[in-house]
GROMACS .gro file of C-alpha atoms in nm:
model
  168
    1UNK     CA    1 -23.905   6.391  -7.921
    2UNK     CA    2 -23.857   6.041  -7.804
    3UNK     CA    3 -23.451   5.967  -7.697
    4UNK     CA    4 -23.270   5.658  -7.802
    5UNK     CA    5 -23.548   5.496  -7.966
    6UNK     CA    6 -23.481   5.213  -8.201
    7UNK     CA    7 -23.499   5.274  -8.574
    8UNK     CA    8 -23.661   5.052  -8.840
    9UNK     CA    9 -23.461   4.962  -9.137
   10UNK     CA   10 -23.642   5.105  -9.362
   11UNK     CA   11 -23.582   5.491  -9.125
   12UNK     CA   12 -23.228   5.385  -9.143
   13UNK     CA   13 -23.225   5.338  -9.503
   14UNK     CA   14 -23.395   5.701  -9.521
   15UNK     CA   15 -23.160   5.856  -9.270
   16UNK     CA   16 -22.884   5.724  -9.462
   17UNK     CA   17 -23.021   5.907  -9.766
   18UNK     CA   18 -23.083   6.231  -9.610
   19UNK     CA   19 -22.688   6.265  -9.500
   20UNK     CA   20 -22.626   6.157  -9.783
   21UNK     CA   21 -22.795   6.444  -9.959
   22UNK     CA   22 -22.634   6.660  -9.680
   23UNK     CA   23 -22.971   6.755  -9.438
   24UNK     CA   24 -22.837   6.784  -9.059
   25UNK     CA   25 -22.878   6.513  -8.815
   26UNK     CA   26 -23.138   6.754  -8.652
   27UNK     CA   27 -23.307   6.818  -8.966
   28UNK     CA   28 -23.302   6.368  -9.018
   29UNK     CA   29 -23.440   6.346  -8.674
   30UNK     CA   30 -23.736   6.569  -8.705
   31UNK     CA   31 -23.819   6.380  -9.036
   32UNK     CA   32 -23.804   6.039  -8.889
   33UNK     CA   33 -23.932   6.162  -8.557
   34UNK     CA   34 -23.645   6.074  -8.352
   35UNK     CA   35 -23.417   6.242  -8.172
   36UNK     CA   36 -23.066   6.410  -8.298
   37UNK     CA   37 -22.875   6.168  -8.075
   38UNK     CA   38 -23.021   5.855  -8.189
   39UNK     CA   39 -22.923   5.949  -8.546
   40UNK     CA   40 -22.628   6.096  -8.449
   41UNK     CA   41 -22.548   5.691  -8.297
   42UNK     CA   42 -22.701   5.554  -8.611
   43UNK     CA   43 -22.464   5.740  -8.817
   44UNK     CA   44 -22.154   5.692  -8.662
   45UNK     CA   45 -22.260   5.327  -8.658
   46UNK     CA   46 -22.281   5.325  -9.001
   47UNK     CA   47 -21.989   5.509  -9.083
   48UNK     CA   48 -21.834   5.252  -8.838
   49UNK     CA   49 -21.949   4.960  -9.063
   50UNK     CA   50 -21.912   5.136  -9.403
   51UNK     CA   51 -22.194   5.200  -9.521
   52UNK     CA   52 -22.309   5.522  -9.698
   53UNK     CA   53 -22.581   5.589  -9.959
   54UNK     CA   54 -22.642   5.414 -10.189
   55UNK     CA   55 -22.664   5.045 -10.040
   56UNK     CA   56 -22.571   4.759 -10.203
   57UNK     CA   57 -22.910   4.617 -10.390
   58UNK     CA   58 -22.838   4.310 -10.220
   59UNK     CA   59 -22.809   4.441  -9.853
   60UNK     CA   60 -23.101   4.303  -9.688
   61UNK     CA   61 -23.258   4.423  -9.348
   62UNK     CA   62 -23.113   4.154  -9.155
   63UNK     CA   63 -22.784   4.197  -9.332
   64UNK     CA   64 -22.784   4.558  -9.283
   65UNK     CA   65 -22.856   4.535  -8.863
   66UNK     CA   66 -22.638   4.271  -8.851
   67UNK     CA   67 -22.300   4.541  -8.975
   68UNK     CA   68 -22.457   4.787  -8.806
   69UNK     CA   69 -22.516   4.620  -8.454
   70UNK     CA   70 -22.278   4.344  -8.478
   71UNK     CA   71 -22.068   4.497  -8.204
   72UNK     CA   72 -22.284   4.687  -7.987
   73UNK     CA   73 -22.141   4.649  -7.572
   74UNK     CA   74 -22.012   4.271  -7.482
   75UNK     CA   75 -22.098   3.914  -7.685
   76UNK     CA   76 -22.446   3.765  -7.546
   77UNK     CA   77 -22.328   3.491  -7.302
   78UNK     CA   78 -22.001   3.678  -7.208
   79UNK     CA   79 -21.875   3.836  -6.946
   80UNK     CA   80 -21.588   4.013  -6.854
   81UNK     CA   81 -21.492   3.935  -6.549
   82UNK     CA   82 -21.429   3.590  -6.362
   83UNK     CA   83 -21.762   3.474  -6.234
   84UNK     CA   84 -21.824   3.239  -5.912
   85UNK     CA   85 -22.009   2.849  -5.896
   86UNK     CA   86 -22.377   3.021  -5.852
   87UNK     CA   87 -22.521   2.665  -5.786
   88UNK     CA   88 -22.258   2.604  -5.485
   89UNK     CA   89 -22.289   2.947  -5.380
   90UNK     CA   90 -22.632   2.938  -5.395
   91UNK     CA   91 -22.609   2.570  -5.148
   92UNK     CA   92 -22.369   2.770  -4.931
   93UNK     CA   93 -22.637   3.060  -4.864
   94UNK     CA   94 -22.872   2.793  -4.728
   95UNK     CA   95 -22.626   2.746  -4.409
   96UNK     CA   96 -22.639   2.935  -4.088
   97UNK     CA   97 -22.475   3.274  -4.083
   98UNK     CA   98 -22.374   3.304  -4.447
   99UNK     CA   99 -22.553   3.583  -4.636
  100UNK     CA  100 -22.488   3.736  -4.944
  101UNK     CA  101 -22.169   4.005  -4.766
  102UNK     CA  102 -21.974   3.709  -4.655
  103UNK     CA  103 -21.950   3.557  -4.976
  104UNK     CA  104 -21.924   3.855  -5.192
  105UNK     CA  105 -21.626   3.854  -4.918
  106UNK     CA  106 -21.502   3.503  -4.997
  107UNK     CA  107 -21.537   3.628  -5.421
  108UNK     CA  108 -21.343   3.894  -5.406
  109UNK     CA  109 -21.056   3.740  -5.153
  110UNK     CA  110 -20.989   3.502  -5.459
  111UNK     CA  111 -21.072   3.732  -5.749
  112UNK     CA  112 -20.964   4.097  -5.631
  113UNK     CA  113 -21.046   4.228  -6.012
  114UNK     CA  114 -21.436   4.103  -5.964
  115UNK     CA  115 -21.733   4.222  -5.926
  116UNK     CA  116 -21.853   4.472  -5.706
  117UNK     CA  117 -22.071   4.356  -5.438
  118UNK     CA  118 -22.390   4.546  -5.631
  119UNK     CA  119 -22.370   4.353  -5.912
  120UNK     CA  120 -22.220   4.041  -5.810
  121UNK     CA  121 -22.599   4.031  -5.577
  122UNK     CA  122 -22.766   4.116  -5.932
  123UNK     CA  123 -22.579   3.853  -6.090
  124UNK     CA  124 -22.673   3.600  -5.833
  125UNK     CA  125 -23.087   3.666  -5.836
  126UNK     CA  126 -23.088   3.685  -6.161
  127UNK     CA  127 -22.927   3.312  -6.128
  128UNK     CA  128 -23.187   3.236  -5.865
  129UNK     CA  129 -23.435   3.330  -6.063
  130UNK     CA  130 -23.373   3.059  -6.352
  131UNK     CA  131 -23.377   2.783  -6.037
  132UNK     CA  132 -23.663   2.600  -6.085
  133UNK     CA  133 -23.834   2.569  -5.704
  134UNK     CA  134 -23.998   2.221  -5.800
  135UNK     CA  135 -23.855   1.923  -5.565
  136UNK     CA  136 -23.759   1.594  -5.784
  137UNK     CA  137 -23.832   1.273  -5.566
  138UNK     CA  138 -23.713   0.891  -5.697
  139UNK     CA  139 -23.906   0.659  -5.535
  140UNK     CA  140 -23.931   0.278  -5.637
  141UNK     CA  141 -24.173   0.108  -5.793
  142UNK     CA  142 -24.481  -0.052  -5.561
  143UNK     CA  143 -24.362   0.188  -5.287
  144UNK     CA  144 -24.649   0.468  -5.383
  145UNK     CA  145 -24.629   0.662  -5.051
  146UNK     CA  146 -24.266   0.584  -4.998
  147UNK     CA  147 -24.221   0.959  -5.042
  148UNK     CA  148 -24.457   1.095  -4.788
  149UNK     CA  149 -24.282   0.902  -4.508
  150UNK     CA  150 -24.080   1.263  -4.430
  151UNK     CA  151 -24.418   1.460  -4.425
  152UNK     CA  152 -24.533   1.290  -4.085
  153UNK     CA  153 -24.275   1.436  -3.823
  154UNK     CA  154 -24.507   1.441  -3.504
  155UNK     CA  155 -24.858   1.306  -3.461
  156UNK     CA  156 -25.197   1.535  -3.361
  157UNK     CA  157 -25.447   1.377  -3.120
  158UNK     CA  158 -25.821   1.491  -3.188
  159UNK     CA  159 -26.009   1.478  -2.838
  160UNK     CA  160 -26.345   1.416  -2.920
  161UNK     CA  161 -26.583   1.578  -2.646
  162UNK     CA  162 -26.761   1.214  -2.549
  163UNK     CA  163 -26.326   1.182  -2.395
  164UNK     CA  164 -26.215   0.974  -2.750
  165UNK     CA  165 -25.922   1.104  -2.912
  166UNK     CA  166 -25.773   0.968  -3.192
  167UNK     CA  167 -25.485   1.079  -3.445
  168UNK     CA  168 -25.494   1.343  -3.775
   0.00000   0.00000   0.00000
């Protein structure tokens, strides 16, 4: 049997039925094809939120998973603990001699109840990840190669074999 797989609403409307009519969570689980944990979750999730056999004829399926997974682990967008300035830190990692340690370091001098230094690094590539690596250039108007100027740092002679050389 597959473990903690998700349910549709119409298996949790039939699970709900089943204990309902008293058939064990093992017994539900066979039935649905799921295993006796993940109904075991499902029904404590909806004894949680209330709900028992029958539902209300105007419960719908996004009404339903919303009471019954409304609040399942942490709000989206929220965490728990005081996070750092990615963007500077991720500026600061650009200089000499700073690496991921020494400012995990730096974090954690400040905010002693932060992250660890495992998942303060999987907090910050997952930041890095969303950095777009395109390079924005402003460059005024009638200037077209204005913003090549940096690209030619030194200059390559081409000797030709009649003793000509001239620049690439």
């Amino acid at each position: 049997m597959p473990a903690k797989r998700e349910l549709t609403m119409r298996q949790i409307r039939q699970m709900l039925r089943l204990a309902r009519d008293g058939v064990s969570a093992r017994e539900i689980g066979r039935t649905l094809g799921v295993a006796r944990s993940t109904i075991q979750d499902n029904l404590k999730r909806a004894s949680t939120a209330g709900l028992a056999w029958p539902l209300a004829g105007d419960l719908t399926d996004a009404v339903l998973e919303q009471r019954l997974f409304a609040h399942a682990g942490v709000r989206r967008g929220f965490r728990r603990r005081r996070e750092p300035d990615w963007a500077s830190l991720a500026c600061e990692l650009k200089r000499p001699g700073v690496n991921l340690m020494v400012l995990w370091e730096e974090y954690r001098a400040v905010h002693p109840e932060g992250y660890g230094y495992s998942r303060f690094c999987d907090l910050f590539r997952e930041f890095d990840r969303r950095l777009s690596p395109t390079m924005r250039q402003d460059h005024p108007a009638g200037d077209p190669a204005g913003h090549f100027k940096f690209l030619r740092v030194w200059s390559v002679k081409f000797l030709h074999p009649r003793g000509r050389t001239r620049d690439c």
